Amino acid sequence: MRCKMEREKAKMKQVIKIKFVDDEGKPRGKEYCYYCTVPTIALGDYVKAPVTPQSENDMPSRKGIVTKINVPEQEIEPFKQYAKTITERID
């Protein structure tokens, strides 16, 4: 029973905001909204954020840092059909 509850909780999505980080690990640019299924996500966590590659040489994900959690669903509403989901925390 407990495992089933944990699986269900892991499927739950919350909206978070991240900033992408540069090669030195410093946040740069504007914040982006993502769905997140990592159950214990916290401010300052580094995540693997999926991105839409702009060319064949681009990576399908980039490193980001969580800047806000529990963001109201309304903030992602206008573009939620395009919103991607973060499923992995990284070091």
Coordinates of C-alpha atoms in Angstrom, one line a residue:
M1 CA 0.0 0.0 0.0
R2 CA 2.8 2.4 0.9
C3 CA 4.6 1.9 -2.4
K4 CA 1.4 2.6 -4.3
M5 CA 0.9 5.9 -2.4
E6 CA 4.5 6.9 -3.1
R7 CA 4.1 6.1 -6.8
E8 CA 1.0 8.2 -6.9
K9 CA 2.7 11.1 -5.1
A10 CA 5.6 10.9 -7.5
K11 CA 3.2 11.4 -10.4
M12 CA 1.8 14.6 -8.9
K13 CA 3.1 17.8 -10.6
Q14 CA 3.7 21.1 -9.2
V15 CA 4.8 24.3 -11.0
I16 CA 8.2 25.6 -10.3
K17 CA 10.4 28.4 -11.7
I18 CA 14.1 27.9 -12.6
K19 CA 16.9 30.0 -14.0
F20 CA 19.4 28.3 -16.3
V21 CA 23.0 28.3 -15.0
D22 CA 26.2 29.2 -16.9
D23 CA 29.4 27.2 -17.0
E24 CA 30.4 28.6 -13.6
G25 CA 27.1 27.4 -12.0
K26 CA 25.7 31.0 -11.6
P27 CA 22.0 31.7 -12.5
R28 CA 21.6 33.8 -15.6
G29 CA 18.7 35.3 -17.5
K30 CA 15.0 35.2 -16.8
E31 CA 13.0 32.6 -14.9
Y32 CA 11.1 29.9 -16.7
C33 CA 8.1 27.9 -15.5
Y34 CA 8.2 24.1 -15.5
Y35 CA 6.1 21.3 -14.1
C36 CA 8.1 19.2 -11.7
T37 CA 7.5 15.7 -10.4
V38 CA 10.4 15.5 -8.0
P39 CA 8.6 15.1 -4.7
T40 CA 11.1 16.8 -2.5
I41 CA 12.2 19.7 -4.7
A42 CA 13.5 22.7 -2.8
L43 CA 14.7 26.2 -3.5
G44 CA 18.3 26.1 -4.7
D45 CA 18.2 22.5 -6.0
Y46 CA 19.9 22.0 -9.3
V47 CA 17.7 20.2 -11.9
K48 CA 18.0 18.7 -15.4
A49 CA 15.5 20.9 -17.4
P50 CA 14.3 19.7 -20.8
V51 CA 14.6 22.3 -23.5
T52 CA 13.7 22.4 -27.2
P53 CA 16.9 22.2 -29.2
Q54 CA 17.4 25.0 -31.6
S55 CA 19.8 23.0 -33.8
E56 CA 21.1 19.5 -34.3
N57 CA 24.0 20.3 -32.0
D58 CA 22.0 21.5 -29.1
M59 CA 21.5 19.4 -26.0
P60 CA 18.0 18.2 -25.1
S61 CA 18.4 19.5 -21.6
R62 CA 20.2 22.2 -19.6
K63 CA 21.2 22.6 -15.9
G64 CA 19.0 25.0 -14.0
I65 CA 18.5 26.1 -10.4
V66 CA 15.1 26.2 -8.7
T67 CA 14.2 29.8 -7.8
K68 CA 10.5 29.3 -6.8
I69 CA 8.4 26.4 -5.8
N70 CA 4.6 26.0 -5.5
V71 CA 4.0 28.6 -8.2
P72 CA 0.3 29.1 -8.8
E73 CA -1.1 27.2 -11.8
Q74 CA -2.3 30.4 -13.3
E75 CA 1.2 31.5 -14.1
I76 CA 1.7 28.6 -16.5
E77 CA -1.9 28.6 -17.9
P78 CA -1.2 30.7 -21.0
F79 CA 1.4 28.3 -22.3
K80 CA 0.8 25.1 -20.4
Q81 CA 0.4 23.1 -23.6
Y82 CA 4.1 23.8 -24.3
A83 CA 5.3 23.4 -20.7
K84 CA 7.9 20.7 -20.1
T85 CA 8.3 18.6 -17.0
I86 CA 11.4 18.3 -14.8
T87 CA 11.8 14.8 -13.4
E88 CA 15.4 14.8 -12.2
R89 CA 17.4 16.7 -9.5
I90 CA 21.2 16.8 -10.2
D91 CA 24.3 17.8 -8.3

